[in-house]
Coordinates of C-alpha atoms and ligand atoms in Angstrom, one line a residue:
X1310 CA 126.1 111.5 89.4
X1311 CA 125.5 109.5 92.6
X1312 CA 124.0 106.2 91.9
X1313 CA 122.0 104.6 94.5
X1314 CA 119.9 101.2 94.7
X1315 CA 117.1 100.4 97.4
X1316 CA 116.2 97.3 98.6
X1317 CA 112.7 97.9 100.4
X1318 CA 111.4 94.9 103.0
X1319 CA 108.7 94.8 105.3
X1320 CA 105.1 95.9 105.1
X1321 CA 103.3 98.4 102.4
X1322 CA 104.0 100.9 105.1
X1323 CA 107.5 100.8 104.8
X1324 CA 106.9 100.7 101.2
X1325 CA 105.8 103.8 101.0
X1326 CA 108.8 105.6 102.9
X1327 CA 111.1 103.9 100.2
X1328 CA 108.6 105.3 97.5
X1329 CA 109.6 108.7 99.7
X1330 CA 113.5 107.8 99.8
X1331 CA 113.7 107.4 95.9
X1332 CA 111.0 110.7 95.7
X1333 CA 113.4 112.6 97.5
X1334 CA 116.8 110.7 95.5
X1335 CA 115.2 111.7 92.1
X1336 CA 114.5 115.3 93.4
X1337 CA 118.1 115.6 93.9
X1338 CA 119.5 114.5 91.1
X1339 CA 120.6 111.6 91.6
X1340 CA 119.8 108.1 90.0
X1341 CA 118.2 105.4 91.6
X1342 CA 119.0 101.8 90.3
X1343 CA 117.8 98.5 90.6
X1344 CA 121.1 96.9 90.8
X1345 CA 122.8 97.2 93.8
X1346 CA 125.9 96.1 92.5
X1347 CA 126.9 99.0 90.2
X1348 CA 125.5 101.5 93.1
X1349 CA 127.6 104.0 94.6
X1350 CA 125.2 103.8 98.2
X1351 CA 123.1 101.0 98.8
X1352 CA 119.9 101.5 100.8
X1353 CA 118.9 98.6 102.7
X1354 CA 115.2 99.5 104.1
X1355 CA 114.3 97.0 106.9
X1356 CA 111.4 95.4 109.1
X1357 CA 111.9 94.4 112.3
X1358 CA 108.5 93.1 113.2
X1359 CA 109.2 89.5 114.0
X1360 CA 112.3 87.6 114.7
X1361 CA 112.4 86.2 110.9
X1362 CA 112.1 89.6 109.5
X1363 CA 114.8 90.9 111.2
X1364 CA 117.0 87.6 110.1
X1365 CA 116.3 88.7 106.7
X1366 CA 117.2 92.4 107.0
X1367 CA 120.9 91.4 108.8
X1368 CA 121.0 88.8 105.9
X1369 CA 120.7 91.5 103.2
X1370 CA 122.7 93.9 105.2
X1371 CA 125.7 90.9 105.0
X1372 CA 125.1 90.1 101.4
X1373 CA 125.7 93.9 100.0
X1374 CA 128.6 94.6 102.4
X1375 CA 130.1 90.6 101.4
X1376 CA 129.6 91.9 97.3
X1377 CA 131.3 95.4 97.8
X1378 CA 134.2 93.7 99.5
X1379 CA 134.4 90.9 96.4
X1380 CA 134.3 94.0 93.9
X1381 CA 137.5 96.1 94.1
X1382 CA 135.7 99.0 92.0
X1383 CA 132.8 99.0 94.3
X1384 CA 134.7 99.0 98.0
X1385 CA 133.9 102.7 98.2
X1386 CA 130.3 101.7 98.3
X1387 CA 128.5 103.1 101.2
X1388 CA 125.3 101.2 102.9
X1389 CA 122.3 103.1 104.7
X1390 CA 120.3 101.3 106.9
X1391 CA 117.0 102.5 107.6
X1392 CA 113.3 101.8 108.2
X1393 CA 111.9 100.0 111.4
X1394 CA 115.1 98.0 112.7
X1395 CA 117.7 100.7 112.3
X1396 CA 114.6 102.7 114.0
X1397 CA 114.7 99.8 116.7
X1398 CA 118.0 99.0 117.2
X1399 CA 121.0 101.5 115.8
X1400 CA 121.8 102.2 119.2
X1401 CA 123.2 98.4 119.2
X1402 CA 123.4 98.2 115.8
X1403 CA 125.7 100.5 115.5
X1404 CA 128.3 98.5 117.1
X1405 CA 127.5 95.0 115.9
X1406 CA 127.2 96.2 111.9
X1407 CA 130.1 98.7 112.7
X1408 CA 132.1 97.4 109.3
X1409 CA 129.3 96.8 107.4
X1410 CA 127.0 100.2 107.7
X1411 CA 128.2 103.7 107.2
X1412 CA 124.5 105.2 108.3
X1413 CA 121.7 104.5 110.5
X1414 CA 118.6 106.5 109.8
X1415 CA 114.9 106.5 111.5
X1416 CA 111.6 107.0 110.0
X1417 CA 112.2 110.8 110.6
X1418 CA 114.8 111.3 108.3
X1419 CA 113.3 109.7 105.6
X1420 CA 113.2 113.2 103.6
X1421 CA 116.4 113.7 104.3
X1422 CA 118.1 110.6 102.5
X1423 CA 119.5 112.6 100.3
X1424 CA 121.9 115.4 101.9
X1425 CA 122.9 112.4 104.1
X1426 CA 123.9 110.7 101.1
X1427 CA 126.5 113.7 99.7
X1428 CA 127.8 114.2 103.7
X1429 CA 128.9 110.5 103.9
X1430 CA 131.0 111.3 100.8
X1431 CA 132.0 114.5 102.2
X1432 CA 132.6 112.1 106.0
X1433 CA 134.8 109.9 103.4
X1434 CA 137.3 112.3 102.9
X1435 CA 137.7 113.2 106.0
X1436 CA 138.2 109.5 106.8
X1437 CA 135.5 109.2 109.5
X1438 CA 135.5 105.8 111.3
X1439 CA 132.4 104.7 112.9
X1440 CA 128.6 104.6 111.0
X1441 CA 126.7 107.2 111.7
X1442 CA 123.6 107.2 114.0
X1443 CA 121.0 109.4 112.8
X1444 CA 117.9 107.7 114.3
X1445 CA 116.2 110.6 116.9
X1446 CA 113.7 108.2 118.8
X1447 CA 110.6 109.3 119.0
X1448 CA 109.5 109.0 115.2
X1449 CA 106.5 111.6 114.4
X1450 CA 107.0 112.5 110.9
X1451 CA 104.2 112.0 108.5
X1452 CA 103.6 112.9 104.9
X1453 CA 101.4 115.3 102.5
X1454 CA 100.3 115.5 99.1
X1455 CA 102.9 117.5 97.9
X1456 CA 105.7 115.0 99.5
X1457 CA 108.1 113.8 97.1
X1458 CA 107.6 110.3 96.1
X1459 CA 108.4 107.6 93.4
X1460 CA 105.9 105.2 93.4
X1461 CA 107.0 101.5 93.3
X1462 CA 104.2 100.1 92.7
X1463 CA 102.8 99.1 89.5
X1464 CA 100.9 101.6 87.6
X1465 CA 97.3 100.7 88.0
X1466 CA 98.0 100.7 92.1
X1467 CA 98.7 102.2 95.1
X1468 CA 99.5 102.8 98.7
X1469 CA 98.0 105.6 100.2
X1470 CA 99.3 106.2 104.0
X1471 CA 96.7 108.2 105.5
X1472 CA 98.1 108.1 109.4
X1473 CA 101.2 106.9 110.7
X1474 CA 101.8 105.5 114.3
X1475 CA 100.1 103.5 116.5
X1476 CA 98.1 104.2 120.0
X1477 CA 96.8 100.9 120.4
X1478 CA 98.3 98.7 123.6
X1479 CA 98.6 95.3 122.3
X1480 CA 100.9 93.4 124.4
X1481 CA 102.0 91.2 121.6
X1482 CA 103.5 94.0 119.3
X1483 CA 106.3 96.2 119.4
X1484 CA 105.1 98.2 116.4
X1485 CA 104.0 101.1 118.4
X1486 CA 107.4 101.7 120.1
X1487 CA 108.7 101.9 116.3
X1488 CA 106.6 104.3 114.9
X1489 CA 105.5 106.0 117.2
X1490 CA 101.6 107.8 118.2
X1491 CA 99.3 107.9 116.4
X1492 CA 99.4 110.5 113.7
X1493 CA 96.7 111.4 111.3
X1494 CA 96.8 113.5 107.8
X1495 CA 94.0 116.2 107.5
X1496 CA 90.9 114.9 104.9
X1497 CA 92.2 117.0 102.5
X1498 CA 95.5 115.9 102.0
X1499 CA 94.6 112.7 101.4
X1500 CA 91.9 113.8 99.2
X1501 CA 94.4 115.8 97.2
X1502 CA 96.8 113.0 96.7
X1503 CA 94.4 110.6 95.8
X1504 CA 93.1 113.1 93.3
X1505 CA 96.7 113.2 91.8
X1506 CA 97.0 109.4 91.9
X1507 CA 93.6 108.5 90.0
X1508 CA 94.7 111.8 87.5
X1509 CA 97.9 109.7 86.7
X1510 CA 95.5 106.2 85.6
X1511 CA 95.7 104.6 89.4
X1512 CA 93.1 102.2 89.3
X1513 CA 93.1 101.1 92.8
X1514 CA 94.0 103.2 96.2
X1515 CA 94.5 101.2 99.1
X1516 CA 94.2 103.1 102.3
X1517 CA 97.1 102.0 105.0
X1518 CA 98.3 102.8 108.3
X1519 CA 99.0 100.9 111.3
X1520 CA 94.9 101.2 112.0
X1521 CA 92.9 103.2 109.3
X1522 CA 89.6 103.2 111.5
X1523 CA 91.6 105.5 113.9
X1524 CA 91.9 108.4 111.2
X1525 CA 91.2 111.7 112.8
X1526 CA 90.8 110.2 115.9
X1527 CA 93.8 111.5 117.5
X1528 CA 93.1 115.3 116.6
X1529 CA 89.9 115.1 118.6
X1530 CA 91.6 113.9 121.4
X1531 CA 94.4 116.7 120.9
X1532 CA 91.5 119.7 120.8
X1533 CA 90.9 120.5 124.7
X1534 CA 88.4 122.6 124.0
X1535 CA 86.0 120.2 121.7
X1536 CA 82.9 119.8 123.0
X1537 CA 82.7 116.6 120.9
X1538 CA 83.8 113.7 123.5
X1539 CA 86.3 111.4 121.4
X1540 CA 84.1 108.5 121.8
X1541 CA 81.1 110.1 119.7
X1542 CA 84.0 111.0 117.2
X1543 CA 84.5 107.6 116.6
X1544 CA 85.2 106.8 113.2
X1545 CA 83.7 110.3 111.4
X1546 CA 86.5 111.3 110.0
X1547 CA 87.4 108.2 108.2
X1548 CA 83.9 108.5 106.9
X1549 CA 84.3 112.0 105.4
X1550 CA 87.4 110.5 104.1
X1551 CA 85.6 107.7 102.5
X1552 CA 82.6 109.4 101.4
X1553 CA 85.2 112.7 99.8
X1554 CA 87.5 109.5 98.0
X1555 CA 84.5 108.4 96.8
X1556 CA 83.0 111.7 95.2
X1557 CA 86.6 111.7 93.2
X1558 CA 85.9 111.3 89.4
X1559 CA 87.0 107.7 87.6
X1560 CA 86.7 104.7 87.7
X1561 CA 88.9 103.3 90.8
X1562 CA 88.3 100.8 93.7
X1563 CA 89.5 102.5 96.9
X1564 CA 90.6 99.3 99.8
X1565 CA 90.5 99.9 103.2
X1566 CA 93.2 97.7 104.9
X1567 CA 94.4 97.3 108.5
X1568 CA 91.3 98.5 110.1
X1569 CA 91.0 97.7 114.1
X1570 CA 87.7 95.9 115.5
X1571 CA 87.6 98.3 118.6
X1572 CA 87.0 101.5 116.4
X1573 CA 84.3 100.2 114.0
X1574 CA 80.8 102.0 113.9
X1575 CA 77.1 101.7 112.4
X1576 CA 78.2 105.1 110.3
X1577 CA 81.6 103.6 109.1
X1578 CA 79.6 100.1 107.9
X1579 CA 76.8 102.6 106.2
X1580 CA 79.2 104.5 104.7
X1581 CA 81.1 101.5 103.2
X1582 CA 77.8 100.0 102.1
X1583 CA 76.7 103.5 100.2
X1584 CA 80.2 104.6 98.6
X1585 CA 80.2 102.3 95.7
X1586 CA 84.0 103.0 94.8
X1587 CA 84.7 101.2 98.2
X1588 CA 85.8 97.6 97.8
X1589 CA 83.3 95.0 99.5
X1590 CA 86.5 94.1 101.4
X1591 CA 87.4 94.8 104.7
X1592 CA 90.6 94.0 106.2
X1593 CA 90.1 93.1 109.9
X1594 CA 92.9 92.0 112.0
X1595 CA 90.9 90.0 115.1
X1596 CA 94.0 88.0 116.8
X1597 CA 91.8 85.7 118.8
X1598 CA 87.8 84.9 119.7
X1599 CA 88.8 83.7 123.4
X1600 CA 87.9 86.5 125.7
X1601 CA 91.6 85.3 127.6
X1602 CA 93.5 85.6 124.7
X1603 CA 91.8 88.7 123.7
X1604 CA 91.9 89.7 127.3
X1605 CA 95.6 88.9 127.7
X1606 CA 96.4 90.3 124.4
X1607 CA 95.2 93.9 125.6
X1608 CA 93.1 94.2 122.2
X1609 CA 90.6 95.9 124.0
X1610 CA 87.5 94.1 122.5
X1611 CA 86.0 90.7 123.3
X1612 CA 84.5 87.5 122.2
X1613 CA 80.7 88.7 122.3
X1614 CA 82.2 92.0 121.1
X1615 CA 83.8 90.8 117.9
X1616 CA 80.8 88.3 116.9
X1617 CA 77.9 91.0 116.9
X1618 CA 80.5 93.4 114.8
X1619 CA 81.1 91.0 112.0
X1620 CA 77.1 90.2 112.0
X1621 CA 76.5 94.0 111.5
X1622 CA 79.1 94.3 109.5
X1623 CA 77.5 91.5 107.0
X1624 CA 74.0 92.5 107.4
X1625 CA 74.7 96.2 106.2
X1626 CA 77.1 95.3 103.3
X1627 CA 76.2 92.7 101.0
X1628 CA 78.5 91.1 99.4
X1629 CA 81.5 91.7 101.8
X1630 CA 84.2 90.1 102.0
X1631 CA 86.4 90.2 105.5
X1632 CA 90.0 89.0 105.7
X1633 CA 91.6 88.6 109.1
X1634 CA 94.4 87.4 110.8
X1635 CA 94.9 85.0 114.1
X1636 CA 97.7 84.8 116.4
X1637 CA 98.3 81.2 118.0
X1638 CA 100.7 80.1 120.3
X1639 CA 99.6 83.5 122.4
X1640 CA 101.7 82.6 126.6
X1641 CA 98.7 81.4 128.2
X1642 CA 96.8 79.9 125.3
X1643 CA 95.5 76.7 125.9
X1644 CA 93.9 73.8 123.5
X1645 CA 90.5 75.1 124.9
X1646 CA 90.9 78.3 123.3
X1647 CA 92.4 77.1 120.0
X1648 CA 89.4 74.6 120.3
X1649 CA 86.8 78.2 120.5
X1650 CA 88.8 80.0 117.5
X1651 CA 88.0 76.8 115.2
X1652 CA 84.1 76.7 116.3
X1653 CA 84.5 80.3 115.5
X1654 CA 86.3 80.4 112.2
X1655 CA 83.8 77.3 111.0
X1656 CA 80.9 79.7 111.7
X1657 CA 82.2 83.2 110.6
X1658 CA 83.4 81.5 107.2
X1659 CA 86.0 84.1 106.4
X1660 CA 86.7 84.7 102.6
X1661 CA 90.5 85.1 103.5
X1662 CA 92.1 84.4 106.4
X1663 CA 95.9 84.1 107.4
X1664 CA 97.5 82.7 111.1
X1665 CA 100.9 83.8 112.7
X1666 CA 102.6 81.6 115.1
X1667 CA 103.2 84.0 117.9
X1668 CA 106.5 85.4 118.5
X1669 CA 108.0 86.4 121.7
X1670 CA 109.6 89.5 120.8
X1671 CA 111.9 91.8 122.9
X1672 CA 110.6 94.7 124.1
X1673 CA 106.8 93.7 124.6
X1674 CA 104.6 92.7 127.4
X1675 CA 103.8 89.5 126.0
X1676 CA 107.7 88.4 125.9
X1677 CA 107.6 88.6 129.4
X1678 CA 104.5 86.6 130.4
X1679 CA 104.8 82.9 132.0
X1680 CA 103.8 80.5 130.1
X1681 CA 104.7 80.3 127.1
X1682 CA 103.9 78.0 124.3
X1683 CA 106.4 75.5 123.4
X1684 CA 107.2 75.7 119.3
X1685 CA 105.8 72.6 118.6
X1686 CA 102.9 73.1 120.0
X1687 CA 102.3 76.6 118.0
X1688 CA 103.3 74.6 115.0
X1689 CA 100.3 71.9 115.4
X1690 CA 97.9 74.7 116.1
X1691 CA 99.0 76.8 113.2
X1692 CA 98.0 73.6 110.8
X1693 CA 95.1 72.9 112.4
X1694 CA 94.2 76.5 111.5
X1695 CA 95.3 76.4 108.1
X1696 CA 93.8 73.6 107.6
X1697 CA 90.1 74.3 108.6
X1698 CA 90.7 77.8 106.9
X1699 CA 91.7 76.0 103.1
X1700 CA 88.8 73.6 103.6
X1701 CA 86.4 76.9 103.5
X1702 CA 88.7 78.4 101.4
X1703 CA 87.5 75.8 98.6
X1704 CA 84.3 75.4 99.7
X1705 CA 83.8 79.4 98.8
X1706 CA 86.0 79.1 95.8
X1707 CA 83.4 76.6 94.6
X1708 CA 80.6 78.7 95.3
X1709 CA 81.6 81.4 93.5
X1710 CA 81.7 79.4 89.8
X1711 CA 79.6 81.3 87.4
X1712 CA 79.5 84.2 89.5
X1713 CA 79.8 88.0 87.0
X1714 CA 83.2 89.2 88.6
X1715 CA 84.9 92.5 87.7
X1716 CA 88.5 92.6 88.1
X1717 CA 92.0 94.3 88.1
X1718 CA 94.1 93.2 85.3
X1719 CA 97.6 93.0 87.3
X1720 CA 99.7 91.2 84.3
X1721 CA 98.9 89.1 81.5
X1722 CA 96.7 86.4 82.9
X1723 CA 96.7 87.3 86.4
X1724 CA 93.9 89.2 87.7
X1725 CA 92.2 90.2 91.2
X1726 CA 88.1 90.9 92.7
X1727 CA 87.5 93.2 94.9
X1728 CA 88.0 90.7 97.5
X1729 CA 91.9 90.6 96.9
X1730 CA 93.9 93.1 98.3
X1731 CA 97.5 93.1 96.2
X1732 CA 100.5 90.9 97.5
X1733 CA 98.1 89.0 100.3
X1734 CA 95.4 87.7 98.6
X1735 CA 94.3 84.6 95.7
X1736 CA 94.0 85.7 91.9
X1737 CA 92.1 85.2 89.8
X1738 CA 93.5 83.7 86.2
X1739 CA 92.2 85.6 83.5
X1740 CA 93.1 84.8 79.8
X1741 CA 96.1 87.0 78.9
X1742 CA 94.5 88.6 76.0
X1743 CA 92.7 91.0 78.7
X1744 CA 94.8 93.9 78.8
X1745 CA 97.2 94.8 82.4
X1746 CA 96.3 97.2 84.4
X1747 CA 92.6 98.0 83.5
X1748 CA 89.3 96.1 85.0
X1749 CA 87.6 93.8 83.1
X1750 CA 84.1 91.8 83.7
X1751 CA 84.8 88.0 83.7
X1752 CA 82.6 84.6 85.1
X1753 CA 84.4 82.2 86.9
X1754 CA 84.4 78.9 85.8
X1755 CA 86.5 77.6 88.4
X1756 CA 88.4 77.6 91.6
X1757 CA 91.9 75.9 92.9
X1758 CA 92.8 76.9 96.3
X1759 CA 92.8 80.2 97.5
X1760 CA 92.5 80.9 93.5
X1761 CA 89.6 81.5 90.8
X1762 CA 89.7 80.4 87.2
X1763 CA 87.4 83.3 85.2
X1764 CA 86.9 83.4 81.2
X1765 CA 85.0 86.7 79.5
X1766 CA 81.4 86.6 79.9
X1767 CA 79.8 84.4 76.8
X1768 CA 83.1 82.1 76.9
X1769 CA 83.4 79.0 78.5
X1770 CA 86.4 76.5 78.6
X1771 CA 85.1 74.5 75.8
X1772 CA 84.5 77.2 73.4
X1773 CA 87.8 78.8 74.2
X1774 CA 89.0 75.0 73.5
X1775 CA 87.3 74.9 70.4
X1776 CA 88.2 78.8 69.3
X1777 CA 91.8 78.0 70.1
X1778 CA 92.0 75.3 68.4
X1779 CA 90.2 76.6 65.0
X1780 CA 93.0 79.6 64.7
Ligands
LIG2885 FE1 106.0 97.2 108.7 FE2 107.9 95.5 109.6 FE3 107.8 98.1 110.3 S1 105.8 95.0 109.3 S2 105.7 98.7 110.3 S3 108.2 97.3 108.2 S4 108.3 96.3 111.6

C-alpha cells in the first residue's frame, strides 16, 4: 500500500485543498502519514504569497529531498509539489527543482492527487527523467458537499470554503493571478456540508474564501438576462447563506472571515446582528485609511468610505468585535499617511488587529511603482503600529475583567470567545478541568496581552487558591 505524508503551508484556504488531497488519498486506498520519513511520496503543499512564504516552501521542498538522499531505503521516494507556488511558478520551477521534484500540480488537480501518485510509479519504471508539470493555468476548480475530504482540523472546528478566486484589483497582491476568478458554490451546497459538519459534533464553521462578502456575486454578473443589476445584488446571497447556516440545528458559532469593505451592506450588517449563531466578529481586511494609499492600492473604497462602514457596522451589532489588517511600507506611502492610519486606529479601537510590512512582489502592479519604501523605514512604521495596537490591545483586555464570556474549549486550558478566530487570534486560559472541544461559560478575571485569564462563573482566583490547596 502506497504511503504518503502531507506537509500543508500557507493560508486556511490551502488548508482545505490538503484536507481534499488526503480526502481523495484515503478514497483510494492509500495511507496518509504524518511522518514524511517512512513515506513512499511526499506532498509538499506550498504558499507563495510573500517572499518569506515562498523561502519556506523551497526550504521544505530541500529538507525532504536532502532526507531521502540520507536514507538509502527511502531514495525511491517521490515529492509532489503543489498548491499556490507550484501554481505560480512550475513553469520555472520545473527546471530549478529538476532533482528534487518528480510532480508539479495546480489547484486544478487537486482531485486528482491520487492517479498521479500510481502514474509516477508506473513513470518510474519506465525511467522518465524530468518532473512532471501538471499545472494547466487558469485554476477554476471549486468544491461541493459531496467532495472527498479529510478534515485536518481539530474536531470541534472547521474550514468551510464557500468561493474560490479572486475578482478584486488590488495592486499589491498577486493572489488573484493564483487562483483565479472569482468562483462561488450554490447556497445549498454549502448548506449541505455544513449540515454534515455540525452532524459530525463541529462546533464552529468558519466561512473562507479569498472575499466571503462576494458570495453569489459573480453568478449575477454571469446571468445576462437578470433583470437584477449586480450592484442591488450586493451581498444577498451571502445573506441567505447566513440566515439558512443559521436555521441549522445545534449549537455552533458560524465565523465569517476575509470579508472585503467594498461589498458590505445595511442587509449583510442586519443579518449578522439577527442570526444569533453568527459570531460578533467580523474579519475586515482594510489595508490603509489614506485615501492615496487606498487610492494607489486600487482597493476600491476610501477614507470617508471605510469610517461610516465600521460606524454602521458597530451601531447595528452590539457587541462586535472587528479584526483587520494594515499594509505599511505601501511605494508612495509617506509619514503623513502612516501619521493618518495611527489617528485612525487610536479612534476605531480595533479588538484585533495585525500589520504587514509590504512586499514588493513579482508579478503585481505595486512591484513596479516608483518609489518605494526603503526596509528600514517599513520596519519603524511596522512598530510604531504594533505598538499603538498592544497599547489598546490591553487597554480592552482590561476592560473586559468580569465580563460572562462563552467559549470554545480548544485543549486543556486553552480556550477562545467569539472574538478569536482559530490560529490568528488571543486565548483565553481556562482551567483545564473544562472539557476540549465543547463551549463553556466563564468570567474573566484577567488579561495579559492579546490574552484573557477566565475562571467558571462563581470562582475566583482566591477560591480556586483556597480549593486547590484544601484537596
Ligand atoms: Fe493562501 Fe499563500 Fe495561496 S496565503 S491563497 S496559500 S499564496
Amino acid at each position: 500500500m502506497i504511503k504518503v505524508s502531507l506537509i500543508s503551508l500557507g493560508c486556511a484556504k490551502n488548508l482545505v485543498d490538503s484536507e481534499i488531497m488526503v480526502g481523495h488519498l484515503h478514497q483510494a486506498g492509500m495511507t496518509v502519514i504524518p511522518d514524511a520519513e517512512q513515506a513512499d511520496v511526499v506532498i509538499v503543499n506550498t504558499c507563495s504569497f510573500i517572499d518569506s512564504s515562498k523561502e519556506e516552501s523551497i526550504g521544505h521542498i530541500l529538507e525532504v529531498h536532502r532526507n531521502r538522499g540520507l536514507r538509502k531505503r527511502r531514495q525511491s521516494q517521490k515529492v509532489i509539489v503543489a498548491g499556490c507556488m507550484a501554481q505560480r511558478f512550475s513553469t520555472d520551477l520545473s527546471t530549478a527543482l529538476h532533482d528534487e521534484v518528480d510532480a508539479f500540480i495546480g489547484l486544478d488537480q487537486i482531485t486528482q492527487v491520487a492517479p498521479i501518485i500510481s502514474g509516477l510509479f508506473a513513470r518510474e519504471a519506465a525511467a522518465a527523467p524530468v518532473p512532471e508539470n501538471l499545472v494547466t493555468r487558469h485554476s477554476t476548480y471549486i468544491p461541493d458537499y459531496d467532495t472527498p475530504r479529510f478534515r485536518l482540523t481539530p474536531k470541534h472546528f472547521a474550514y468551510v470554503k464557500i468561493a474560490e478566486g479572486c475578482n478584486h484589483p488590488c495592486t499589491f497582491c498577486i493572489i488573484p493571478q493564483i487562483r483565479g476568478r472569482h468562483r462561488s458554490r450554490t447556497v445549498a451546497s454549502v448548506v449541505a456540508e455544513a449540515r454534515q459538519l455540525v452532524t459530525e459534533g463541529v462546533r464552529e464553521l468558519n466561512l473562507i474564501s479569498q472575499d466571503t462578502t462576494f458570495f453569489g456575486m459573480d453568478t449575477w454578473a454571469e446571468r445576462p438576462n437578470s433583470r437584477t443589476p449586480v450592484d442591488s445584488a450586493r451581498g444577498t446571497a451571502l445573506t441567505t447563506l447566513l440566515r439558512q447556516l443559521n436555521a441549522i440545528e445545534g449549537d455552533f458559532w458560524i465565523r465569517l472571515l476575509y470579508t472585503h469593505p467594498a461589498h458590505w451592506s445595511d442587509e449583510l450588517i442586519r443579518t449578522i446582528a439577527e442570526c444569533p449563531k453568527v459570531a460578533r466578529y467580523i474579519d475586515i481586511p482594510l489595508q490603509h485609511i489614506s485615501d492615496r494609499m487606498l487610492g494607489a492600492m486600487q482597493r476600491e473604497t476610501g477614507g470617508g468610505y471605510i469610517r461610516d462602514l465600521l460606524g454602521r457596522i458597530r451601531a447595528g451589532i452590539p457587541g462586535i468585535a472587528i479584526r483587520t489588517t494594515f499594509i505599511t511600507g505601501f511605494p508612495g506611502e509617506t509619514d503623513a499617511d502612516v501619521d493618518e492610519l495611527c489617528t485612525f486606529i487610536r479612534e476605531t479601537r480595533f479588538e484585533r488587529l495585525g500589520v504587514f510590512r509590504y512586499s514588493q512582489e513579482e508579478g503585481t502592479r505595486a512591484a513596479k511603482l516608483d518609489r518605494q519604501v526603503p526596509a528600514k523605514t517599513k520596519e519603524a512604521r511596522w512598530r510604531r503600529l504594533m505598538a499603538l495596537q498592544q497599547e489598546i490591545a490591553a487597554e480592552l483586555g482590561a476592560g473586559q475583567v468580569g465580563r460572562r464570556l462563552r467559549v470554545l474549549v480548544e485543549e486543556p486550558g486553552i480556550a477562545r470567545g467569539e472574538a478569536d478566530a482559530p490560529d490568528i487570534d488571543g486565548r483565553v486560559y481556562v482551567p483545564r478541568s473544562l472539557p476540549a472541544g465543547e463551549f463553556a461559560d466563564v468570567t474573566i478575571t484577567g488579561s495579559e496581552g492579546y490574552d484573557l485569564l477566565a475562571l467558571p462563573p462563581g470562582e475566583t482566583p482566591a477560591v480556586r487558591r483556597a480549593a486547590r490547596q484544601a484537596q
